[in-house]
Coordinates of C-alpha atoms and ligand atoms in Angstrom, one line a residue:
M438 CA 0.0 0.0 0.0
S439 CA 1.5 3.3 -0.9
T440 CA 0.9 6.6 0.9
P441 CA 0.4 9.8 -1.1
S442 CA 3.4 12.1 -0.9
N443 CA 1.4 15.1 0.5
T444 CA 3.1 17.1 3.1
P445 CA 1.2 16.5 6.3
S446 CA -0.9 19.7 6.7
S447 CA -2.4 19.8 10.1
D448 CA -3.0 18.0 13.2
A449 CA -6.2 16.4 14.4
G450 CA -6.3 14.4 17.6
G451 CA -2.5 14.2 17.5
S452 CA -2.2 12.4 14.2
A453 CA -0.7 14.1 11.1
V454 CA -3.1 14.2 8.2
D455 CA -2.4 14.3 4.5
V456 CA -5.1 17.0 3.9
D457 CA -7.7 18.7 6.1
V458 CA -10.6 17.7 3.8
L459 CA -10.8 14.7 1.5
I460 CA -13.5 15.2 -1.0
V461 CA -15.0 12.3 -3.0
G462 CA -16.4 13.2 -6.4
A463 CA -15.6 16.0 -8.9
G464 CA -19.1 17.0 -10.0
F465 CA -20.9 20.2 -9.0
A466 CA -20.8 19.2 -5.3
G467 CA -17.1 18.2 -5.2
I468 CA -15.9 21.3 -7.1
R469 CA -18.0 23.6 -4.9
T470 CA -16.6 22.0 -1.8
L471 CA -13.1 22.2 -3.0
Y472 CA -13.5 25.9 -3.7
E473 CA -15.0 26.5 -0.2
T474 CA -12.3 24.6 1.7
R475 CA -9.6 26.5 -0.3
R476 CA -11.3 29.8 0.5
L477 CA -11.1 28.8 4.2
G478 CA -7.3 28.2 3.9
L479 CA -7.8 24.4 4.4
T480 CA -5.9 21.8 2.4
A481 CA -8.1 19.5 0.4
R482 CA -7.9 16.8 -2.2
V483 CA -10.6 15.6 -4.6
L484 CA -10.6 11.9 -5.6
E485 CA -12.7 11.1 -8.7
T486 CA -13.5 7.8 -10.4
G487 CA -13.9 9.5 -13.8
G488 CA -11.1 10.7 -16.1
D489 CA -12.0 14.4 -15.6
V490 CA -14.4 16.7 -13.8
G491 CA -18.2 16.6 -14.4
G492 CA -19.7 13.7 -12.3
T493 CA -23.1 13.2 -13.9
W494 CA -22.0 15.4 -16.8
Y495 CA -18.9 13.3 -17.4
W496 CA -20.7 10.0 -17.7
N497 CA -24.0 10.9 -19.2
R498 CA -22.8 11.9 -22.7
Y499 CA -25.6 10.3 -24.6
P500 CA -27.1 12.2 -27.6
G501 CA -29.6 14.8 -26.5
A502 CA -28.3 15.0 -22.9
R503 CA -28.9 18.5 -21.6
T504 CA -29.9 20.3 -18.5
D505 CA -33.5 21.1 -17.7
S506 CA -32.8 23.9 -15.3
E507 CA -32.2 27.1 -17.3
S508 CA -28.5 27.6 -17.9
W509 CA -28.2 31.0 -16.2
V510 CA -29.1 29.3 -12.9
Y511 CA -27.6 25.9 -13.6
A512 CA -24.3 27.4 -12.5
F513 CA -22.1 28.3 -9.6
C514 CA -23.0 31.6 -8.0
F515 CA -20.0 31.9 -5.6
S516 CA -18.1 34.2 -7.9
Q517 CA -19.4 37.4 -9.5
E518 CA -16.5 37.3 -12.0
L519 CA -17.5 33.8 -13.1
L520 CA -21.1 34.9 -13.6
D521 CA -19.9 37.9 -15.5
E522 CA -17.6 36.1 -17.9
W523 CA -19.5 32.9 -18.8
S524 CA -22.3 33.1 -21.3
W525 CA -24.2 29.9 -22.0
S526 CA -25.2 29.4 -25.6
E527 CA -28.7 28.0 -25.0
R528 CA -31.5 28.1 -22.5
Y529 CA -30.7 24.4 -21.7
P530 CA -27.1 23.7 -22.4
G531 CA -26.2 20.3 -23.8
Q532 CA -23.8 17.9 -22.0
P533 CA -20.7 19.0 -23.9
E534 CA -21.2 22.6 -22.9
V535 CA -21.9 21.8 -19.2
E536 CA -18.7 19.7 -19.2
R537 CA -16.8 22.6 -20.8
Y538 CA -18.2 24.9 -18.1
L539 CA -17.1 22.7 -15.3
R540 CA -13.6 22.4 -16.8
H541 CA -13.5 26.1 -17.2
V542 CA -14.4 26.6 -13.5
V543 CA -11.7 24.3 -12.2
D544 CA -9.1 25.9 -14.4
R545 CA -10.3 29.4 -13.7
F546 CA -9.9 28.9 -9.9
D547 CA -6.8 26.7 -10.2
L548 CA -8.6 23.8 -8.5
R549 CA -7.4 21.0 -10.8
K550 CA -4.0 20.8 -9.0
D551 CA -5.9 19.3 -6.0
M552 CA -7.8 16.8 -8.0
R553 CA -7.0 13.2 -8.7
F554 CA -8.9 11.5 -11.6
D555 CA -9.2 7.8 -12.4
T556 CA -9.1 7.3 -8.7
H557 CA -11.9 5.3 -7.2
V558 CA -12.4 5.4 -3.5
V559 CA -13.3 2.0 -2.1
S560 CA -13.4 2.7 1.6
A561 CA -13.4 5.5 4.2
V562 CA -12.9 4.5 7.8
F563 CA -13.0 6.7 10.8
D564 CA -10.1 6.1 13.1
E565 CA -11.4 6.8 16.6
A566 CA -7.9 6.9 18.2
T567 CA -6.8 9.9 16.1
G568 CA -10.2 11.4 15.1
T569 CA -9.3 11.2 11.4
W570 CA -10.7 9.5 8.3
V571 CA -8.6 7.0 6.5
V572 CA -9.6 6.8 2.8
T573 CA -8.4 4.0 0.6
T574 CA -8.5 4.0 -3.2
G575 CA -8.9 1.0 -5.6
A576 CA -5.2 1.3 -6.3
G577 CA -4.4 0.7 -2.6
E578 CA -3.4 4.3 -1.8
T579 CA -4.4 5.7 1.5
Y580 CA -5.1 9.2 2.6
R581 CA -5.7 10.5 6.1
A582 CA -7.9 13.5 6.5
T583 CA -9.7 15.4 9.3
Y584 CA -12.9 15.8 7.4
L585 CA -14.5 13.7 4.7
A586 CA -16.9 15.2 2.2
T587 CA -18.8 13.0 -0.2
G588 CA -20.3 14.6 -3.3
L589 CA -21.2 11.3 -4.9
G590 CA -24.2 12.5 -6.9
H591 CA -27.9 11.6 -7.1
S592 CA -27.8 10.0 -10.5
S593 CA -24.4 8.3 -10.5
F594 CA -25.0 4.6 -9.8
P595 CA -26.7 3.3 -13.0
Y596 CA -29.3 0.6 -12.6
R597 CA -27.9 -2.3 -14.6
P598 CA -30.6 -3.6 -17.0
P599 CA -32.1 -6.5 -15.2
F600 CA -33.0 -8.6 -18.3
P601 CA -31.7 -12.2 -18.6
G602 CA -29.9 -13.1 -21.8
L603 CA -28.2 -9.7 -22.3
D604 CA -24.7 -11.3 -22.5
G605 CA -25.9 -13.5 -25.4
F606 CA -27.2 -10.6 -27.5
R607 CA -25.5 -10.6 -30.9
G608 CA -26.0 -6.8 -31.5
E609 CA -24.5 -3.9 -29.6
W610 CA -26.0 -2.5 -26.4
H611 CA -25.4 0.7 -24.5
Q612 CA -26.5 2.2 -21.3
S613 CA -27.2 5.9 -21.3
A614 CA -25.2 6.6 -18.2
R615 CA -22.1 4.9 -19.6
W616 CA -22.2 6.2 -23.1
P617 CA -19.1 5.6 -25.2
R618 CA -17.0 8.8 -25.8
E619 CA -16.8 8.0 -29.5
G620 CA -20.6 8.0 -29.8
V621 CA -22.9 5.4 -31.4
D622 CA -23.8 5.3 -35.1
F623 CA -27.4 4.4 -35.4
R624 CA -27.6 4.9 -39.2
G625 CA -29.4 2.1 -40.9
K626 CA -29.9 0.2 -37.6
R627 CA -33.0 -1.2 -35.9
V628 CA -32.8 0.2 -32.4
A629 CA -34.7 -0.7 -29.2
L630 CA -34.8 2.0 -26.5
I631 CA -35.9 0.8 -23.0
G632 CA -36.9 3.5 -20.5
T633 CA -38.9 6.7 -20.9
G634 CA -37.6 8.8 -18.0
A635 CA -35.9 12.1 -18.4
T636 CA -33.0 10.3 -20.2
G637 CA -35.2 8.2 -22.5
I638 CA -37.3 11.1 -23.7
Q639 CA -34.1 13.1 -24.6
L640 CA -32.8 10.1 -26.6
V641 CA -35.9 9.4 -28.6
P642 CA -35.8 12.3 -31.1
E643 CA -32.0 11.9 -31.5
I644 CA -32.1 8.2 -32.3
A645 CA -35.2 8.6 -34.4
A646 CA -33.4 11.1 -36.6
Q647 CA -30.8 8.5 -37.5
A648 CA -32.0 5.0 -37.1
E649 CA -33.8 2.9 -39.7
H650 CA -36.3 2.1 -37.0
L651 CA -36.7 2.9 -33.3
T652 CA -38.9 0.8 -31.0
V653 CA -39.5 2.5 -27.7
F654 CA -40.4 0.2 -24.8
Q655 CA -42.5 2.1 -22.3
R656 CA -43.6 0.7 -18.9
T657 CA -44.9 4.0 -17.5
P658 CA -45.6 7.1 -19.6
N659 CA -44.1 10.4 -18.3
W660 CA -45.5 13.9 -18.2
V661 CA -43.1 15.5 -20.7
L662 CA -43.4 19.3 -20.4
P663 CA -42.4 21.5 -23.3
A664 CA -38.8 22.6 -22.9
R665 CA -38.9 25.5 -25.4
N666 CA -35.2 25.6 -25.7
H667 CA -33.6 28.5 -27.6
A668 CA -30.3 30.0 -28.3
L669 CA -29.1 32.9 -26.1
D670 CA -27.6 35.8 -28.0
E671 CA -25.7 38.8 -26.6
E672 CA -28.9 40.8 -26.1
A673 CA -30.4 37.9 -24.1
W674 CA -27.3 37.9 -21.9
R675 CA -27.4 41.7 -21.4
G676 CA -31.0 41.2 -20.1
I677 CA -30.0 38.3 -17.8
R678 CA -27.0 40.2 -16.5
A679 CA -29.0 43.3 -15.8
E680 CA -31.2 41.1 -13.6
Y681 CA -28.8 38.6 -12.2
D682 CA -28.9 39.7 -8.6
T683 CA -32.7 39.5 -8.6
I684 CA -32.6 36.2 -10.4
W685 CA -30.4 34.6 -7.7
Q686 CA -32.5 36.2 -4.9
K687 CA -35.5 34.5 -6.5
V688 CA -33.7 31.2 -6.7
F689 CA -33.0 31.1 -3.0
A690 CA -36.5 32.2 -2.2
Q691 CA -38.3 29.5 -4.3
N692 CA -39.4 26.0 -3.5
F693 CA -37.4 24.3 -6.2
A694 CA -34.5 26.8 -6.2
L695 CA -35.7 28.2 -9.6
P696 CA -36.1 31.9 -10.4
Y697 CA -39.8 31.9 -10.6
D698 CA -42.6 33.9 -9.0
S699 CA -45.5 32.3 -7.3
A700 CA -48.7 32.4 -9.3
H701 CA -50.5 34.0 -6.3
R702 CA -53.6 32.0 -7.1
V703 CA -55.1 28.6 -6.9
A704 CA -57.1 27.0 -9.6
K705 CA -60.5 27.4 -8.0
D706 CA -59.9 31.2 -7.7
V707 CA -60.6 31.6 -11.5
S708 CA -63.3 30.5 -14.0
P709 CA -62.9 27.3 -16.1
Q710 CA -62.2 29.5 -19.1
E711 CA -59.5 31.5 -17.3
Q712 CA -58.0 28.2 -16.1
Q713 CA -57.5 27.1 -19.6
E714 CA -56.1 30.5 -20.7
I715 CA -53.6 30.4 -17.9
L716 CA -52.6 26.9 -18.7
E717 CA -52.2 27.8 -22.4
R718 CA -50.0 30.8 -21.5
G719 CA -47.9 28.6 -19.2
Y720 CA -47.6 25.9 -21.9
R721 CA -46.4 28.4 -24.4
I722 CA -43.6 29.5 -22.0
G723 CA -42.9 25.9 -21.1
H724 CA -40.3 24.6 -18.7
F725 CA -41.2 24.1 -15.0
Q726 CA -42.6 27.6 -15.2
F727 CA -45.7 25.8 -16.5
L728 CA -45.9 24.2 -13.0
F729 CA -45.1 27.0 -10.8
E730 CA -46.5 30.1 -12.5
T731 CA -49.9 28.7 -13.3
F732 CA -51.5 27.7 -10.0
D733 CA -49.9 27.5 -6.6
D734 CA -51.7 24.3 -5.6
V735 CA -50.6 21.9 -8.4
L736 CA -48.4 19.9 -6.0
V737 CA -50.9 19.7 -3.2
D738 CA -54.4 19.7 -4.5
E739 CA -55.6 16.6 -6.3
T740 CA -58.4 18.5 -8.2
T741 CA -56.0 21.2 -9.5
N742 CA -53.4 18.5 -10.3
E743 CA -55.9 16.6 -12.4
L744 CA -57.1 19.7 -14.1
V745 CA -53.5 20.3 -15.3
C746 CA -53.1 16.6 -16.1
E747 CA -56.1 16.7 -18.4
F748 CA -54.8 19.8 -20.1
L749 CA -51.6 18.0 -20.8
R750 CA -53.4 14.9 -22.0
G751 CA -55.2 17.2 -24.5
K752 CA -51.8 18.4 -25.7
I753 CA -50.5 14.9 -26.2
R754 CA -53.7 13.9 -28.1
E755 CA -53.3 17.0 -30.2
T756 CA -49.7 16.3 -31.0
V757 CA -49.7 12.5 -31.6
K758 CA -51.6 11.5 -34.7
D759 CA -52.3 7.9 -34.0
P760 CA -55.0 7.8 -31.2
V761 CA -53.9 4.5 -29.8
T762 CA -50.3 5.7 -29.4
A763 CA -51.5 9.0 -28.0
E764 CA -53.5 7.2 -25.3
L765 CA -50.6 5.0 -24.4
L766 CA -48.5 8.1 -23.9
C767 CA -51.0 9.7 -21.6
P768 CA -50.1 9.2 -17.9
R769 CA -52.9 8.3 -15.5
Y770 CA -51.1 9.3 -12.3
P771 CA -50.7 12.8 -10.8
L772 CA -48.2 15.3 -12.4
L773 CA -45.0 15.2 -10.2
A774 CA -45.7 11.7 -8.8
K775 CA -42.7 11.0 -11.1
R776 CA -40.1 13.7 -11.8
P777 CA -41.5 15.3 -15.0
P778 CA -38.9 15.8 -17.7
L779 CA -38.7 18.6 -20.3
G780 CA -38.8 17.5 -23.9
T781 CA -38.1 18.7 -27.4
L782 CA -39.8 16.9 -30.2
Y783 CA -40.6 13.9 -28.0
Y784 CA -44.3 13.4 -28.7
E785 CA -43.7 14.5 -32.3
S786 CA -41.3 11.6 -32.8
F787 CA -44.2 9.2 -32.6
N788 CA -45.6 10.6 -35.8
R789 CA -42.5 9.5 -37.7
D790 CA -42.8 6.3 -39.8
N791 CA -39.7 4.9 -38.3
V792 CA -40.8 5.1 -34.6
S793 CA -43.1 2.7 -32.8
L794 CA -44.2 2.5 -29.2
V795 CA -44.5 -0.8 -27.3
D796 CA -46.4 -0.8 -24.0
V797 CA -44.7 -3.1 -21.6
S798 CA -46.8 -2.2 -18.6
R799 CA -48.9 -5.4 -18.7
K800 CA -46.8 -7.5 -21.0
P801 CA -43.3 -6.9 -19.6
I802 CA -39.9 -7.4 -21.2
V803 CA -39.1 -11.0 -20.4
D804 CA -35.5 -11.3 -21.7
V805 CA -33.0 -10.3 -24.3
T806 CA -32.6 -12.9 -27.0
P807 CA -29.5 -13.2 -29.3
D808 CA -31.6 -11.2 -31.8
G809 CA -33.4 -8.6 -29.8
V810 CA -35.9 -7.9 -27.1
R811 CA -38.6 -10.4 -26.1
T812 CA -41.7 -9.3 -24.2
A813 CA -44.5 -11.5 -22.8
E814 CA -46.3 -10.9 -26.1
A815 CA -43.8 -10.7 -29.0
D816 CA -40.2 -10.7 -30.2
Y817 CA -38.6 -7.5 -31.5
P818 CA -35.4 -8.2 -33.5
V819 CA -33.0 -5.3 -33.3
D820 CA -29.4 -4.4 -34.0
V821 CA -28.8 -2.1 -31.0
I822 CA -30.4 -1.9 -27.6
V823 CA -30.2 1.3 -25.6
F824 CA -31.0 1.1 -21.9
A825 CA -32.2 4.3 -20.3
T826 CA -33.3 2.4 -17.2
G827 CA -32.2 5.0 -14.7
F828 CA -30.2 4.9 -11.5
D829 CA -30.2 3.5 -8.0
A830 CA -30.7 7.1 -7.2
V831 CA -29.6 9.3 -4.3
T832 CA -28.3 6.6 -2.0
G833 CA -27.1 4.0 -4.6
S834 CA -23.7 5.7 -4.9
Y835 CA -23.2 5.3 -1.2
H836 CA -23.1 1.5 -1.7
T837 CA -20.1 1.8 -4.0
L838 CA -17.7 2.7 -1.2
D839 CA -17.6 1.3 2.3
I840 CA -18.0 4.2 4.8
V841 CA -17.2 3.0 8.4
G842 CA -17.9 5.3 11.3
R843 CA -17.6 5.0 15.1
D844 CA -17.7 1.5 16.6
G845 CA -17.2 -0.1 13.2
A846 CA -20.7 1.0 12.0
H847 CA -21.1 0.8 8.2
L848 CA -23.1 3.6 6.6
R849 CA -24.8 1.2 4.2
D850 CA -26.1 -0.8 7.2
K851 CA -27.3 2.4 9.0
W852 CA -29.1 3.4 5.8
Q853 CA -30.5 0.0 4.9
D854 CA -34.1 1.0 5.7
G855 CA -33.5 4.4 4.1
P856 CA -31.1 7.3 4.7
R857 CA -30.8 9.0 8.1
T858 CA -29.2 12.4 8.4
N859 CA -29.5 15.8 10.1
L860 CA -30.0 18.5 7.6
G861 CA -29.0 16.1 4.8
A862 CA -25.5 17.1 5.8
M863 CA -24.3 14.8 8.5
V864 CA -25.0 11.4 10.1
D865 CA -24.8 10.4 13.7
G866 CA -22.0 7.9 14.4
F867 CA -20.0 9.3 11.5
P868 CA -18.1 12.2 12.9
N869 CA -16.7 14.8 10.5
L870 CA -18.4 13.3 7.5
F871 CA -20.2 15.9 5.4
V872 CA -22.6 14.4 2.9
V873 CA -22.8 16.9 0.1
D874 CA -26.0 16.9 -2.0
G875 CA -26.9 13.4 -0.9
P876 CA -30.2 12.3 0.6
H877 CA -32.5 14.6 2.6
V878 CA -31.7 17.8 0.7
P879 CA -34.3 19.4 -1.5
F880 CA -35.5 17.9 -4.7
A881 CA -34.6 21.1 -6.6
N882 CA -32.2 22.9 -8.9
I883 CA -29.0 21.1 -7.9
P884 CA -26.2 23.8 -8.2
A885 CA -28.2 26.1 -5.9
V886 CA -28.8 23.4 -3.3
V887 CA -25.1 22.5 -3.5
D888 CA -24.2 26.1 -3.0
R889 CA -26.2 26.6 0.1
E890 CA -25.2 23.3 1.7
V891 CA -21.5 23.9 1.0
R892 CA -21.8 27.4 2.3
W893 CA -23.2 25.9 5.5
I894 CA -20.3 23.4 5.7
G895 CA -17.9 26.3 5.2
R896 CA -19.4 28.4 7.9
T897 CA -19.4 25.4 10.2
L898 CA -15.8 24.6 9.6
A899 CA -14.8 28.3 10.1
Q900 CA -16.8 28.3 13.4
M901 CA -15.1 25.1 14.6
R902 CA -11.7 26.6 13.9
E903 CA -12.7 29.7 15.9
D904 CA -14.0 27.6 18.8
R905 CA -11.0 25.2 18.6
Y906 CA -13.2 22.2 18.0
T907 CA -11.9 19.4 15.7
V908 CA -14.9 17.0 15.8
I909 CA -18.5 17.5 14.9
E910 CA -21.3 15.0 14.8
P911 CA -25.1 15.3 14.8
T912 CA -27.1 14.0 17.8
A913 CA -29.1 10.9 17.3
E914 CA -32.2 12.9 18.3
A915 CA -31.7 15.5 15.6
V916 CA -31.2 12.8 13.0
D917 CA -34.4 11.0 14.1
K918 CA -36.2 14.3 13.9
W919 CA -34.9 15.3 10.5
T920 CA -35.6 11.9 9.1
D921 CA -39.1 11.9 10.4
L922 CA -39.6 15.3 8.9
M923 CA -38.7 14.0 5.5
A924 CA -41.6 11.5 5.6
E925 CA -44.0 14.1 7.0
L926 CA -43.2 16.7 4.3
L927 CA -43.6 14.1 1.6
Q928 CA -47.1 13.2 2.8
G929 CA -48.0 16.9 2.4
T930 CA -47.5 16.7 -1.4
L931 CA -48.8 14.7 -4.3
L932 CA -45.2 13.5 -4.7
A933 CA -46.1 10.8 -2.2
K934 CA -48.1 9.2 -5.1
G935 CA -44.8 8.4 -6.6
A936 CA -44.9 5.2 -4.5
D937 CA -47.4 3.8 -7.0
V938 CA -45.3 4.5 -10.1
H939 CA -41.8 3.5 -9.3
A940 CA -40.6 7.0 -8.6
W941 CA -36.8 7.0 -8.2
F942 CA -36.9 9.8 -5.5
L943 CA -38.7 7.3 -3.3
G944 CA -36.5 4.4 -4.2
G945 CA -39.4 2.8 -6.0
N946 CA -37.5 2.1 -9.3
I947 CA -35.1 -0.4 -7.8
P948 CA -36.6 -3.8 -6.9
G949 CA -36.3 -4.4 -3.1
K950 CA -35.2 -0.9 -2.3
P951 CA -37.2 0.5 0.7
I952 CA -39.7 3.1 -0.4
V953 CA -39.0 6.2 1.7
A954 CA -38.7 9.9 1.3
M955 CA -35.1 10.3 0.2
N956 CA -35.3 14.1 -0.3
Y957 CA -36.6 17.2 1.6
H958 CA -40.0 18.1 0.1
G959 CA -40.6 21.2 2.3
G960 CA -39.3 23.7 -0.3
A961 CA -35.7 24.5 -1.0
N962 CA -36.2 28.0 0.5
N963 CA -37.2 26.5 3.8
Y964 CA -34.3 24.1 3.7
F965 CA -31.9 27.0 3.3
A966 CA -33.6 28.7 6.2
A967 CA -33.1 25.6 8.3
L968 CA -29.4 25.6 7.6
D969 CA -29.1 29.2 8.7
A970 CA -31.2 28.6 11.8
E971 CA -29.0 25.8 12.9
I972 CA -26.0 28.1 12.9
D973 CA -27.9 31.0 14.4
A974 CA -29.0 28.7 17.3
D975 CA -25.3 27.5 17.8
Y976 CA -25.8 24.0 16.5
P977 CA -28.4 22.5 18.8
G978 CA -28.6 19.3 16.6
F979 CA -24.8 18.6 16.8
T980 CA -22.1 17.9 19.4
R981 CA -18.7 19.4 18.9
R982 CA -15.5 18.8 20.7
Ligands
N01_612 O1 -34.2 7.4 -15.1 P1 -35.7 7.1 -14.6 P2 -33.7 8.6 -16.0 N1 -38.8 -2.7 -17.9 O2 -35.6 6.2 -13.4 C1 -37.7 2.2 -17.1 C2 -32.1 13.1 -13.9 N2 -31.9 13.4 -15.3 O3 -32.2 8.3 -16.2 O4 -41.2 4.4 -15.2 C3 -39.2 -1.6 -18.6 O5 -36.5 8.4 -14.5 C4 -38.6 3.0 -16.2 O6 -39.9 2.6 -16.2 P3 -40.9 2.9 -15.0 C5 -33.5 13.5 -13.6 O7 -33.6 13.9 -12.2 C6 -31.8 14.7 -15.6 O8 -34.5 8.8 -17.2 O9 -40.2 2.7 -13.8 N3 -38.8 -0.3 -18.3 C7 -38.4 4.4 -16.7 O10 -39.1 4.7 -17.8 C8 -34.2 12.3 -13.8 O11 -35.5 12.2 -13.2 C9 -31.7 15.1 -16.9 O12 -42.1 2.1 -15.2 C10 -38.0 -0.2 -17.2 C11 -36.9 4.3 -17.1 O13 -36.5 3.0 -17.2 C12 -33.3 11.2 -13.3 O14 -32.0 11.7 -13.7 C13 -31.6 14.1 -17.9 C14 -37.6 -1.3 -16.4 C15 -36.0 4.9 -16.0 O15 -36.3 6.3 -15.9 C16 -33.5 9.8 -13.7 O16 -33.8 9.8 -15.1 C17 -31.7 12.8 -17.6 C18 -38.0 -2.6 -16.8 N4 -37.6 -3.7 -16.1 C19 -31.8 12.5 -16.3 N5 -36.8 -0.8 -15.5 C20 -31.7 16.5 -17.2 O17 -32.4 17.0 -18.1 C21 -36.7 0.5 -15.6 N6 -37.5 0.9 -16.7 C22 -30.9 17.4 -16.3

């Protein structure tokens, strides 16, 4: 076992450490954490499995991959200079542009020198004698650090297609979350696409434009909202920059950390005709604005939700010419019981002669044969299979490394019935472990959530230094309370209906995974307030020594 050649930087509990903070993951969370620790004058090192920065945006390079938060807020906001100098080219940037952005950020702030790529962390063990974390990589290197910060990502542990026979398939197959860098040539090929989540619906128009034939296997239809993507020219950017302060203020004041105003009305406040006019206006604007600026009660009132659902079903029926296909594409569960994606030319793709839809809700996919996909009803011979079958989301990545806290407790055991945290940031029994953008943080615009959580971590570390503490850990009572709150908040929204439709944010997409609230559903703005309140009250939910 080799030891990295870092100069020991500080002392915790009497034992020299290689760095103050060891950060796992170089996506938005890891980059933001490295910036914060540097700002505090701490030494840090990022270890990343991938070959470069990006996290989700490094691996998910399938055609059509793009953000569905608007670019101007799908960004770091810690530096005014960075905001001033970076202009996204589109409302929703594609994967290559997001990856370029993240590379620009690490180079711009000279962060790369503290990052190690192609380095997979296999374990992190808390050494009680010295109060430090000992982190081991797949290559057998070890690092000792006072603090461990995990930015492992929500969508980073792909759900391996569960179908028997895959190894005997004679064609080629690809999984969206592990897309080959050289791309895939679909020209002249018969292609099967399995999965119609946010990923699948982005892939459909791209594959359809190339393939000889595309067969889409759908188990549950999705509510695909119109993205209305467009290019951003200099004039658009002048407008955004003139308003940037207000835009970010709105982000931090909104439930989903998006720069939208509340509608200030519920559906029953207005006449049926006005309801339709409001929905039409919202639909023309598109994006999640359609959800948040039409009626304030879409997420909580079943009648309003169904009103909006029926409006959307009307749009699907208007768009898709074949009525049987249109009905199959119409969801029958509440909007937001699954995470709705934004689409471009998704429904329109089903009007193409080379695209067909197969409903596998009642006649499931049984296996993969040497020649293609077999359902309980028929065989579909294809040349290529694309799996967009999603992720063991939010907590799945925490099973890829063994995190061992006090008394030899394994995090994966502690979380076997669902995650347990205080503020989504720390876990009792795992001192000095900061979970960055893991479970129990808001289901919201990720860079904004990361920013506020990491800001809290930074303030906490600074306060500890001032108070001469070296160890922090949440109390078991605070963890129980926060975990119970997650369940309670979920029940206050229609997102709880996700339990009926395999919603990944409840764990329902992975067979055998416990169905629990894995996120904070009380509004990102309220979560940010809870972080501040913890500091203002001098950390009542934590012990420090
Ligand atoms: O994964 P998913 P995803 N037989 O779990 C189907 C983020 N993201 O990668 O719905 C047949 O949503 C499954 O069917 P069902 C975003 O947060 C963001 O698409 O469970 N089908 C479903 O259709 C998103 O929500 C962007 O019945 C099977 C699909 O596979 C999250 O990542 C882009 C099956 C999986 O959908 C996950 O999205 C992409 C089976 N046995 C992703 N097993 C942005 O735009 C699974 N499926 C930023």
